[in-house]
Tab-separated table of C-alpha atoms and ligand atoms in Angstrom:
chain	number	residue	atom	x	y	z
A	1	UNK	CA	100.814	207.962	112.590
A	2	UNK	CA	103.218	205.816	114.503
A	3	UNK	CA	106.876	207.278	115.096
A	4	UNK	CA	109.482	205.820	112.596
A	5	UNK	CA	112.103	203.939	114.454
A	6	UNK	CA	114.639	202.271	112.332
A	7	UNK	CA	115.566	198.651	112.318
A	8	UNK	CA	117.335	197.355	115.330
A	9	UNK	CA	120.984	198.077	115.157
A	10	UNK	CA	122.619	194.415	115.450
A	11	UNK	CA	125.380	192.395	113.866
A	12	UNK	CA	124.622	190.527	109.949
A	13	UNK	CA	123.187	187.773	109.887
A	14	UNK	CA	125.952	186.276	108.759
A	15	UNK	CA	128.550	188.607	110.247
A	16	UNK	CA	132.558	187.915	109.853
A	17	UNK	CA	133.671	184.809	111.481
A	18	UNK	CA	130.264	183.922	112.633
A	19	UNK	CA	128.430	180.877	111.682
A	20	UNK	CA	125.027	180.865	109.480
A	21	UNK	CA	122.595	178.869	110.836
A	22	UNK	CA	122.204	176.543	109.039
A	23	UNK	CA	125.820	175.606	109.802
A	24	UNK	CA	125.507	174.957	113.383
A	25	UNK	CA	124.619	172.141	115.540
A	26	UNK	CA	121.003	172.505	116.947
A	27	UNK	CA	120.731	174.707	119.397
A	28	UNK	CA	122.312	173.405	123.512
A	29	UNK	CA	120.446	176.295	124.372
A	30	UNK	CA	117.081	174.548	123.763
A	31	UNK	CA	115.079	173.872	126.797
A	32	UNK	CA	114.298	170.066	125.942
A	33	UNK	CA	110.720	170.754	128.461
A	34	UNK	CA	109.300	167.769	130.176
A	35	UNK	CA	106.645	166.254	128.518
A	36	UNK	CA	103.111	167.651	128.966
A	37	UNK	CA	102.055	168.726	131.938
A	38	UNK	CA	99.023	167.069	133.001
A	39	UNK	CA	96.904	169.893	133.224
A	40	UNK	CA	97.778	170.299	129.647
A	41	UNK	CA	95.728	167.301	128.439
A	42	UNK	CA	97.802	164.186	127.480
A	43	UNK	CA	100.709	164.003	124.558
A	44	UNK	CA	98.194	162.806	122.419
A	45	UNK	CA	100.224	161.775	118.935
A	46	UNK	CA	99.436	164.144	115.858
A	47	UNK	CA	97.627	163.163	113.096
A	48	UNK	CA	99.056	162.219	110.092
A	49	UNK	CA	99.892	165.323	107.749
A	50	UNK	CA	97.021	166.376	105.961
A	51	UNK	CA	96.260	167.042	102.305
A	52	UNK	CA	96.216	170.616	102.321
A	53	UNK	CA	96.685	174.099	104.856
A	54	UNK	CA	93.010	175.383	105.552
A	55	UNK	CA	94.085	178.048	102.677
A	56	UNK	CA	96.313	177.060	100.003
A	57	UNK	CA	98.453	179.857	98.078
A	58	UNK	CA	97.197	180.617	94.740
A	59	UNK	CA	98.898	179.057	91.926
A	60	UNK	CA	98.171	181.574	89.276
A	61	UNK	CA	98.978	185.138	88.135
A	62	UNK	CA	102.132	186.866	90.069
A	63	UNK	CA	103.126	184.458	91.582
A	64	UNK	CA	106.093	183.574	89.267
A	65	UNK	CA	107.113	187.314	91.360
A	66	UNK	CA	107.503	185.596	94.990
A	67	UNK	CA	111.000	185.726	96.089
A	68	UNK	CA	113.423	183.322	94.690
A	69	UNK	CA	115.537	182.817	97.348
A	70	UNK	CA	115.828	180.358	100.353
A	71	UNK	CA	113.447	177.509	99.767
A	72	UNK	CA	109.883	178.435	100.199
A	73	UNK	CA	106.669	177.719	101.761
A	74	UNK	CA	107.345	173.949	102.888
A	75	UNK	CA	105.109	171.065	101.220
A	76	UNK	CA	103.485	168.416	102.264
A	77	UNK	CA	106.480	165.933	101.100
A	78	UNK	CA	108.826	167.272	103.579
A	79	UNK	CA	106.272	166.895	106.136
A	80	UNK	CA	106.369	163.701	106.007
A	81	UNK	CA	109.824	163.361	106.661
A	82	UNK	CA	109.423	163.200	110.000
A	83	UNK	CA	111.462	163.590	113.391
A	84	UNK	CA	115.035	161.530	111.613
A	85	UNK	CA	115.405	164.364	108.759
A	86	UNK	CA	114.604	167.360	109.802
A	87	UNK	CA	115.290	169.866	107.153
A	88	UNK	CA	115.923	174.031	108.452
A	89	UNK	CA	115.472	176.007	106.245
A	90	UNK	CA	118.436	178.076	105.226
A	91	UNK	CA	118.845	181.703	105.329
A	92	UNK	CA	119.691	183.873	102.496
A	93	UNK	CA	123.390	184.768	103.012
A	94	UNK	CA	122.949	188.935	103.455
A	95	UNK	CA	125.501	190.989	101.888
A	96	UNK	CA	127.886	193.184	103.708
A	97	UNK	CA	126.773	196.228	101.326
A	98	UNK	CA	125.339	199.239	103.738
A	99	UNK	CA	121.726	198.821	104.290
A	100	UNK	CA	119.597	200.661	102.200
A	101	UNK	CA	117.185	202.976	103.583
A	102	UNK	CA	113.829	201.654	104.936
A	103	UNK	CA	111.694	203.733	102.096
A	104	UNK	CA	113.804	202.647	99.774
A	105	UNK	CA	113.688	199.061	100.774
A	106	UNK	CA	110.192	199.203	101.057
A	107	UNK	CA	110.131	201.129	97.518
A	108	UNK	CA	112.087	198.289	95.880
A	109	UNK	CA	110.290	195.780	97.431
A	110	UNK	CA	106.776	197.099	96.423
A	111	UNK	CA	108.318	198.307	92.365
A	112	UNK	CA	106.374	194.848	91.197
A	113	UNK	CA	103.272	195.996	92.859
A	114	UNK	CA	103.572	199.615	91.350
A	115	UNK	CA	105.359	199.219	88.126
A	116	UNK	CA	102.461	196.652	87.290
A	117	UNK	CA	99.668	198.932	88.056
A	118	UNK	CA	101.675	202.136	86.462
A	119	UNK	CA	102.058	200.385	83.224
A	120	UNK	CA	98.521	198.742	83.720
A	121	UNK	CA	96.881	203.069	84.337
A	122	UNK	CA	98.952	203.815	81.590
A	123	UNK	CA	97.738	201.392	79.064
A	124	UNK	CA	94.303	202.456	79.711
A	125	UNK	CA	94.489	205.972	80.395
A	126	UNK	CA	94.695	206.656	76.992
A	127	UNK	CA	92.096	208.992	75.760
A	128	UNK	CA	91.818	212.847	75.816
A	129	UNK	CA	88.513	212.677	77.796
A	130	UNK	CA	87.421	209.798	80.442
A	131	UNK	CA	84.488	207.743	79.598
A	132	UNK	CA	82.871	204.763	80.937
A	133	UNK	CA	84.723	202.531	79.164
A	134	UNK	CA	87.695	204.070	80.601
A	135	UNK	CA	86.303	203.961	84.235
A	136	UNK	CA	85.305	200.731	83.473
A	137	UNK	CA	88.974	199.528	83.108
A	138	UNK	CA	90.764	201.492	85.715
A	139	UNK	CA	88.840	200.284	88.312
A	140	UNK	CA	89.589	196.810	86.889
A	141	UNK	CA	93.245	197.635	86.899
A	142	UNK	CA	93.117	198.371	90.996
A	143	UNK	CA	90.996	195.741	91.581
A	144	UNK	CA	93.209	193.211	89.882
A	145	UNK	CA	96.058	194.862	91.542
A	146	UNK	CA	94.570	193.430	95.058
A	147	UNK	CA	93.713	197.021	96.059
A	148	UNK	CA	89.768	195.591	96.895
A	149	UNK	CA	86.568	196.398	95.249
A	150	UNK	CA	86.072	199.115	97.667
A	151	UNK	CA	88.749	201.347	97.145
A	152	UNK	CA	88.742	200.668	93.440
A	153	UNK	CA	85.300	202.239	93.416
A	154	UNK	CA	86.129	205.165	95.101
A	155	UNK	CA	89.144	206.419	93.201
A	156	UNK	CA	87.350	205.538	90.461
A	157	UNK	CA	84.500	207.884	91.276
A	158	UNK	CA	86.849	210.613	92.822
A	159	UNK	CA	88.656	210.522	88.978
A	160	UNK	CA	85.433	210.552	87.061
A	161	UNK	CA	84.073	213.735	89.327
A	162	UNK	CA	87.288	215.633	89.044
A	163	UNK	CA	88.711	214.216	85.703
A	164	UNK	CA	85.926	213.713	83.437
A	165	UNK	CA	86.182	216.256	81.038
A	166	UNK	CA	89.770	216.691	80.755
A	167	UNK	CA	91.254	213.490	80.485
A	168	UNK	CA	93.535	211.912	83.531
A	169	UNK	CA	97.080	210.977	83.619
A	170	UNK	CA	98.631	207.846	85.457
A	171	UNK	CA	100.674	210.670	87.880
A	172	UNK	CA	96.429	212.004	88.584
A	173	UNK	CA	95.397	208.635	89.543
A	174	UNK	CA	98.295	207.662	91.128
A	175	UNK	CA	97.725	210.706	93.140
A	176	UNK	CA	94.746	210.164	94.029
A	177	UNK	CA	95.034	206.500	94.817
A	178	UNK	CA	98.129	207.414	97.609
A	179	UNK	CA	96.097	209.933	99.151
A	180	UNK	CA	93.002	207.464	99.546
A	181	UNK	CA	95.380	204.288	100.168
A	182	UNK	CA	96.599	206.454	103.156
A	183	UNK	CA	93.510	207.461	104.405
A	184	UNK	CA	92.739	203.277	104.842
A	185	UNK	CA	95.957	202.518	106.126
A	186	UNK	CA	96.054	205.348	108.404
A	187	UNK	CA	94.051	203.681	111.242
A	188	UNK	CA	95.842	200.097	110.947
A	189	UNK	CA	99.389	201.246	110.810
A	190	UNK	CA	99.738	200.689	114.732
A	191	UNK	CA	102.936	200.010	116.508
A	192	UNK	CA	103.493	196.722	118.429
A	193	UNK	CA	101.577	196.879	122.384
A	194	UNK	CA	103.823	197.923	124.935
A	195	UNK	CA	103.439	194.674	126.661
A	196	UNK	CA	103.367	195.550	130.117
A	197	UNK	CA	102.601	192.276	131.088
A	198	UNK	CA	105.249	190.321	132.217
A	199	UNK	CA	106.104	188.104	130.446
A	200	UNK	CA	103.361	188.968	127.435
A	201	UNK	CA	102.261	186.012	125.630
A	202	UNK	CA	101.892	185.993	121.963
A	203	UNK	CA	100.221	183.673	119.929
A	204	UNK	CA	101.509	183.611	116.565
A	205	UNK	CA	99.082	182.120	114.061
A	206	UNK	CA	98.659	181.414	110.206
A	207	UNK	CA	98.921	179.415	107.832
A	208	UNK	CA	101.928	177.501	107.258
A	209	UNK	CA	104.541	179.033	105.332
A	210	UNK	CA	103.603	182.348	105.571
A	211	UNK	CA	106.703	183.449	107.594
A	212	UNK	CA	105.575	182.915	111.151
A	213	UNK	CA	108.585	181.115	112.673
A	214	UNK	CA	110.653	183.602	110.842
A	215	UNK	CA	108.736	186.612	112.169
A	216	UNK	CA	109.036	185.280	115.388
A	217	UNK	CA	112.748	185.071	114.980
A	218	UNK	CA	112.791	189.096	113.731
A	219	UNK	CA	110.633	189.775	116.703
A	220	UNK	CA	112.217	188.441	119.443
A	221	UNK	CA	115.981	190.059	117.860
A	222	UNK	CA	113.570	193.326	118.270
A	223	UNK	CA	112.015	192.685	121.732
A	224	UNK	CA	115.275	192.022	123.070
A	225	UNK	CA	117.017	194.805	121.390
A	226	UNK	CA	114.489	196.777	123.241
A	227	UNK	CA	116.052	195.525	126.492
A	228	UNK	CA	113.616	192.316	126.448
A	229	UNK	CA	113.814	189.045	128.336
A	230	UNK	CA	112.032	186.492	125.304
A	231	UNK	CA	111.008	182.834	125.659
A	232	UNK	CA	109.901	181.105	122.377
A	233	UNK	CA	107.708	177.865	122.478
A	234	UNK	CA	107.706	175.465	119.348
A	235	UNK	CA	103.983	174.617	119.480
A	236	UNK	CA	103.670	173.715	115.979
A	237	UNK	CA	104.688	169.786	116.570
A	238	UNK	CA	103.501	169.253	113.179
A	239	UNK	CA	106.888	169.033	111.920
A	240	UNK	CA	110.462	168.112	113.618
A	241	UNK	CA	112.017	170.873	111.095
A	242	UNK	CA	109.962	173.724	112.308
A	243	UNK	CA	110.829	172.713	115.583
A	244	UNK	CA	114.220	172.764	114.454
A	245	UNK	CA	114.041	176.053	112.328
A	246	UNK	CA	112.917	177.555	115.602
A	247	UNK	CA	115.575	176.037	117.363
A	248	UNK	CA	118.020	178.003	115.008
A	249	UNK	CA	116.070	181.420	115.161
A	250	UNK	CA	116.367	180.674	119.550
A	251	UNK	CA	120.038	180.367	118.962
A	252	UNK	CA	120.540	183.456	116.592
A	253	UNK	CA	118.488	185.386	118.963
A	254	UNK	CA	119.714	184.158	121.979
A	255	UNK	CA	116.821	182.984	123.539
A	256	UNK	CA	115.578	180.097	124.817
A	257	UNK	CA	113.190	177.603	123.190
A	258	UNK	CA	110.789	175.416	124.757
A	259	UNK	CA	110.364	172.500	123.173
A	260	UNK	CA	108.616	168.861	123.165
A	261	UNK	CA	109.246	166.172	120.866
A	262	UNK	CA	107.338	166.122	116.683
A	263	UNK	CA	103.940	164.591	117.071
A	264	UNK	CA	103.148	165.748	120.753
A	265	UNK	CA	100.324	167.944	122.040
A	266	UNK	CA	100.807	171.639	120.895
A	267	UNK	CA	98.773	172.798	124.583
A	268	UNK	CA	102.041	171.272	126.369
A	269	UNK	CA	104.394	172.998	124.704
A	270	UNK	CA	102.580	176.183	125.114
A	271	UNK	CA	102.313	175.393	128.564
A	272	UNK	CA	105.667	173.984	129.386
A	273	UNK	CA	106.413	177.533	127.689
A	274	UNK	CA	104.355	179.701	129.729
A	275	UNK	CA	105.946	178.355	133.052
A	276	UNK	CA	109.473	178.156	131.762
A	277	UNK	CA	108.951	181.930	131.317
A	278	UNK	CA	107.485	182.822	134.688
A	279	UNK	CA	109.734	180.823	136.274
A	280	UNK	CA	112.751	182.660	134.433
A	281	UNK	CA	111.072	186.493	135.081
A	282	UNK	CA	110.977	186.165	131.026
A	283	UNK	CA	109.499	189.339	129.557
A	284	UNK	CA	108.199	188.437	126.353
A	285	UNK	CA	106.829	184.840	124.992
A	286	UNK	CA	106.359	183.884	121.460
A	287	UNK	CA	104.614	180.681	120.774
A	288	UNK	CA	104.457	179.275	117.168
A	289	UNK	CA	101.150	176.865	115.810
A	290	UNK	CA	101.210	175.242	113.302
A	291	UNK	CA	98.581	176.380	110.577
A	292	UNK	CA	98.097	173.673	108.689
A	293	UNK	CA	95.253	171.494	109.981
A	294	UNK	CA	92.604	169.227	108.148
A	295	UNK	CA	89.716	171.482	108.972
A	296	UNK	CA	88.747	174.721	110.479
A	297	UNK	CA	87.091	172.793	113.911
A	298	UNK	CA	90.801	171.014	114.180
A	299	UNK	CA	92.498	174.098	114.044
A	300	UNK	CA	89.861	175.840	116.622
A	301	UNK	CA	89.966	172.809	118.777
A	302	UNK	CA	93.749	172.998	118.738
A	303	UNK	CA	94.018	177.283	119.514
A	304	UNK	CA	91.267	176.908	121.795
A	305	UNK	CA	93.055	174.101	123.661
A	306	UNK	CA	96.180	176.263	123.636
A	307	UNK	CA	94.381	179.196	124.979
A	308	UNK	CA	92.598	176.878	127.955
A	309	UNK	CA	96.062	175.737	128.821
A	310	UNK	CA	97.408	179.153	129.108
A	311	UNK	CA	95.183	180.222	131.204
A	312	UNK	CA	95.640	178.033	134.179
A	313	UNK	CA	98.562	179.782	134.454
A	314	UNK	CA	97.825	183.131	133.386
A	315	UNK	CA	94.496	184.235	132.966
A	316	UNK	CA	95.052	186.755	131.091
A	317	UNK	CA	97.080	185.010	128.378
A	318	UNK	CA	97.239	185.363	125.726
A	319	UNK	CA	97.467	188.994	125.556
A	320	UNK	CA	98.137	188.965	121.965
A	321	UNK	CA	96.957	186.968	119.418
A	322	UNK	CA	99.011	187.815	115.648
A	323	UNK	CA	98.040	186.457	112.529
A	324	UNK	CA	101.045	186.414	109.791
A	325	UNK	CA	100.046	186.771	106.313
A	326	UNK	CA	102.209	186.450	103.153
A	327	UNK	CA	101.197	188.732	100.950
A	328	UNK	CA	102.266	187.060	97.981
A	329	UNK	CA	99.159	185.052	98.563
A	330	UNK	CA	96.974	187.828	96.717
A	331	UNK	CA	93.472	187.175	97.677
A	332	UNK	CA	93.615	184.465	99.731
A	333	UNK	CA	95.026	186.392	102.662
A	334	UNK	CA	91.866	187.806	103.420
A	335	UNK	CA	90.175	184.661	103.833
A	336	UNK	CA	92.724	183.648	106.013
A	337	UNK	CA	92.099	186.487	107.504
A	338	UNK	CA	88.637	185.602	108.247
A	339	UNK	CA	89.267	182.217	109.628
A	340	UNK	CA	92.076	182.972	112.039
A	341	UNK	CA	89.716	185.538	113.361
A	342	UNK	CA	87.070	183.227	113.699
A	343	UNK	CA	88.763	180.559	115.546
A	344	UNK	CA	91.691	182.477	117.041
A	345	UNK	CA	90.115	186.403	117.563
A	346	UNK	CA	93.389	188.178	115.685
A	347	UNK	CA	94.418	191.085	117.712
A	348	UNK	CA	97.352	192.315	115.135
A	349	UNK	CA	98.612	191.366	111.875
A	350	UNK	CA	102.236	191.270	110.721
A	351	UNK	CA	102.201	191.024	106.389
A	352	UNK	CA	105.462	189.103	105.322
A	353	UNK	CA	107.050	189.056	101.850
A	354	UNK	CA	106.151	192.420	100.657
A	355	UNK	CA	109.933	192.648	98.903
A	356	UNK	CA	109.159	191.280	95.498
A	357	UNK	CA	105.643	190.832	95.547
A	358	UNK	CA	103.330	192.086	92.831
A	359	UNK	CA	100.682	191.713	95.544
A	360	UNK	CA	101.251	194.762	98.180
A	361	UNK	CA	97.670	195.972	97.591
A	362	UNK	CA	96.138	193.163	99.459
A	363	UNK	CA	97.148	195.208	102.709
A	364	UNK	CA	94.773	197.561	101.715
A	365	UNK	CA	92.114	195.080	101.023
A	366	UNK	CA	92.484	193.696	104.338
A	367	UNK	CA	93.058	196.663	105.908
A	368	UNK	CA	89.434	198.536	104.424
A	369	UNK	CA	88.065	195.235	105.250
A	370	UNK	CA	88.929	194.005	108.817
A	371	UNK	CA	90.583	197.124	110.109
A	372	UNK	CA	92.942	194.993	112.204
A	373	UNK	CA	96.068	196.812	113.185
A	374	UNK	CA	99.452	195.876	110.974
A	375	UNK	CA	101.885	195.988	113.608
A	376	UNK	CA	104.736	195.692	111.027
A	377	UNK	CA	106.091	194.432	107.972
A	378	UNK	CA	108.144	191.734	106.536
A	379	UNK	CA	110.429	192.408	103.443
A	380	UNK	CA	112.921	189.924	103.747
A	381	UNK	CA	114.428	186.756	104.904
A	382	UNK	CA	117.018	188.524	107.248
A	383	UNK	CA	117.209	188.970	111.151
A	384	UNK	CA	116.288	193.125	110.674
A	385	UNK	CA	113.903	192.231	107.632
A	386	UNK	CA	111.164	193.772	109.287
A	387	UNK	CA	110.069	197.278	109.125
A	388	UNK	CA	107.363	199.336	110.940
A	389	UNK	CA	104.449	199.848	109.284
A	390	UNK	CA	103.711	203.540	108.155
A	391	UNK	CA	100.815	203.894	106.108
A	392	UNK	CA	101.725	206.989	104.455
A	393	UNK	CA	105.127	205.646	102.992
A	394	UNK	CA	103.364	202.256	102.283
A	395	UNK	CA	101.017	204.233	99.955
A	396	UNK	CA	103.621	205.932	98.329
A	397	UNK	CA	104.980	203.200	97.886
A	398	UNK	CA	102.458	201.743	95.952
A	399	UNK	CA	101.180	204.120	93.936
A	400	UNK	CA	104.878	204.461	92.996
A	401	UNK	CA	106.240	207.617	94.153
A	402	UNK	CA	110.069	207.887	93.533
A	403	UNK	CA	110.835	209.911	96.446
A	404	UNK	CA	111.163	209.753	100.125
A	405	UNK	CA	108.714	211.665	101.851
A	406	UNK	CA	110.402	214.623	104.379
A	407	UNK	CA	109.057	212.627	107.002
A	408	UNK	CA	110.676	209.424	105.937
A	409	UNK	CA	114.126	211.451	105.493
B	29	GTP	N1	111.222	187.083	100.913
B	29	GTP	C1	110.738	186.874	102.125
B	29	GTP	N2	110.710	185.620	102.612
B	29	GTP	C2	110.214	185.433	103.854
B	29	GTP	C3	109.707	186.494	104.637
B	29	GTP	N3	109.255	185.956	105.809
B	29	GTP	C4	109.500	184.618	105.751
B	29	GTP	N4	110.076	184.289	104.573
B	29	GTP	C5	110.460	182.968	104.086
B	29	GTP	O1	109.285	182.198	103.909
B	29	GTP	C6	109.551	180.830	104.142
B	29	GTP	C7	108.559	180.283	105.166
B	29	GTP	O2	108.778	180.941	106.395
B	29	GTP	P1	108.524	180.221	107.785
B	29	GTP	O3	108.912	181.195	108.835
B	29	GTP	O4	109.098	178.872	107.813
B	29	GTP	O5	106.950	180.082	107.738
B	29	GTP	P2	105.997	179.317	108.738
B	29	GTP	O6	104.702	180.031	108.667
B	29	GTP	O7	106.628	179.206	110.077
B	29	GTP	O8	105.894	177.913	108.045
B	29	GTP	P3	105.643	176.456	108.656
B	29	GTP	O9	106.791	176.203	109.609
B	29	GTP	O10	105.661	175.565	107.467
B	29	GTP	O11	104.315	176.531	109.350
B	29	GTP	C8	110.993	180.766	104.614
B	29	GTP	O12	111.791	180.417	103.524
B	29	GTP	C9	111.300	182.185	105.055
B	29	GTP	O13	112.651	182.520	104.967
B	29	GTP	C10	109.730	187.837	104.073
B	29	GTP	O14	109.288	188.839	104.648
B	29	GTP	N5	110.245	187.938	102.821
């Protein structure tokens, strides 16, 4: 189990006398990079926007449960808005209260995702003794709770062999469930590389609006308030306000973002990127894709180019591929899952929008699945809104426990 280390220590977002983002001027600290390079292909223009992101969020059940604040996943109107309207997105304005504790935060953040499945256990766990019926529904109440087939199966069978004849309580299964939720999570709850390269390129992939230029943002406050050097490169030219929103994020964090104009090659920018930080002895670049191409050989044909690019300067790069998934997206994260893998070979995971969610148990579905480390967690909007991932307190978490563990003390 990986140490806890608390979020970085660092001014409000919106601290006293300092501007919110979406207040300033775009950033002067932008490095406005030369266009492509020609080793990175031409500046060939970008398709128009298409219809839809190679996996589109699912429009029923909990859904009504995803955050209300700060505008959400972007759609295809604003797309089209193109390079004279660029629209960042604003950030929630974070109170001055103390910040809660991390369990806690996590706790509150996951109460959807257990209170639903407590009340769901209780309404069936009715009866003095357990019979099939009664299997029958519980492990239809974890499987619609996103836990995965898999692990509804096995609690279910762990409760029938030790439960039968007596009956079983929510607190039993819930029990039960947190001990076998850890026991999946254990081996994915992995802390972030060391990244001895230098500078250590990660490419940050997904689909759009699951939080990757955001993560990126929280990441790079992290890297740096490990001591850090970061770079961040606005590959996805898709859009002139995710250019922009990373813009802002470069200027909160105070680092510098490489940039070409909306429309041009994505390989450039990750290029122009690269050298910018080797030439600057940066220690850490992030580079940002879009994720919303027409079909999965674009978006391969795009990450591939990227990685080809990359590795005429280093080849080695990237040494980190992450995939960021918003949970919220229930069971579509796992196919997403599966296609960034395909095209992209995901080395870690980051799950974003786990405060308010009724969906937390699709971590364990993708975790019993694809076993891909979950190098942390996003529960918020804000600059520290990311947490390590520990799969013990996740569990308990989930299955609802009220208290902090001694460990998480
Ligand atoms: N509640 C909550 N919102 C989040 C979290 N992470 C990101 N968001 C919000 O989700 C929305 C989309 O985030 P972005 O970072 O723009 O996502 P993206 O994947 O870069 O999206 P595109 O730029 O459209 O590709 C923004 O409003 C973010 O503030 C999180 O952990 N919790």
């Amino acid at each position: 189990m990986q140490p806890k280390t608390s979020p970085p220590a660092s001014a409000p977002a919106n601290a006293p006398g300092q501007k919110r983002p979406e207040e300033r001027e775009p950033s002067r600290r932008t490095e406005e990079a030369p266009q492509a390079d020609d080793e990175a292909g031409p500046a060939s223009p970008r398709p128009p926007e298409p219809d839809g992101a190679p996996a589109e969020k699912e429009s029923e059940g909990p859904d009504k449960n995803t955050p209300p604040a700060g505008p959400g996943p972007v759609n295809d109107d604003e797309d089209e808005a193109g390079p004279t309207a660029p629209e960042p997105k604003q950030f929630k304005a974070q109170a001055a209260a103390p910040k809660k504790g991390w369990f806690a935060q996590l706790r509150e953040g996951l109460s959807r995702t257990s209170n639903a499945l407590t009340e769901n256990l209780s309404a069936v766990l009715t009866k003095e003794k357990l019979d099939e019926d009664t299997l029958d529904d519980l492990e239809d109440v974890l499987i619609r709770a996103d836990l995965g087939v898999e692990m509804a199966e096995r609690v279910r069978s762990i409760i029938a062999k030790n439960r039968y004849d007596r009956g079983a309580s929510a607190d039993a299964v819930r029990q039960v469930l947190g001990d076998e939720v850890t026991k999946v999570l254990d081996p994915v709850a992995q802390p972030f590389p060391a990244m001895a390269e230098k500078p250590f390129v990660w490419l940050v992939v997904g689909v759009n609006g699951t939080g990757k230029t955001t993560t990126i943002g929280k990441l790079a406050h992290r890297f740096e308030t490990q001591g850090k050097k970061v770079t961040l490169a606005a590959a996805d030219t898709f859009r002139a306000a995710a250019i922009d929103q990373l813009k802002i994020w470069g200027e909160r964090v105070n680092a510098p973002v490489v940039a070409h104009d909306v429309g041009s090659d994505p390989a450039g920018v990750a290029y122009d990127g690269l050298k910018r930080a080797q030439e600057t002895n940066a220690d850490v670049l992030m580079i940002d894709t879009a994720g919303r191409l027409q079909n999965k050989s674009d978006l391969m044909d795009e990450l591939a180019k990227i990685v080809r690019v990359l590795k005429k300067l280093e080849p080695e790069a990237p040494h980190g591929v992450l995939l960021v998934l918003d949970a919220t997206t229930g069971q579509n994260a796992l196919n997403q899952v599966e296609l960034f893998q395909q095209v992209a070979g995901v080395t870690g995971l980051v799950v974003t929008k786990l405060d308010g969610t009724a969906r937390g148990g699709i971590l364990v579905a993708i975790a019993e699945r694809f076993g891909l480390p979950v190098h942390a967690i996003g529960v918020g909007e804000g600059i520290d809104d990311l947490e390590s991932f520990d799969a013990e307190d996740f569990a308990r978490a989930i299955a609802g426990f009220g208290r902090e563990n001694a460990k998480a003390a």
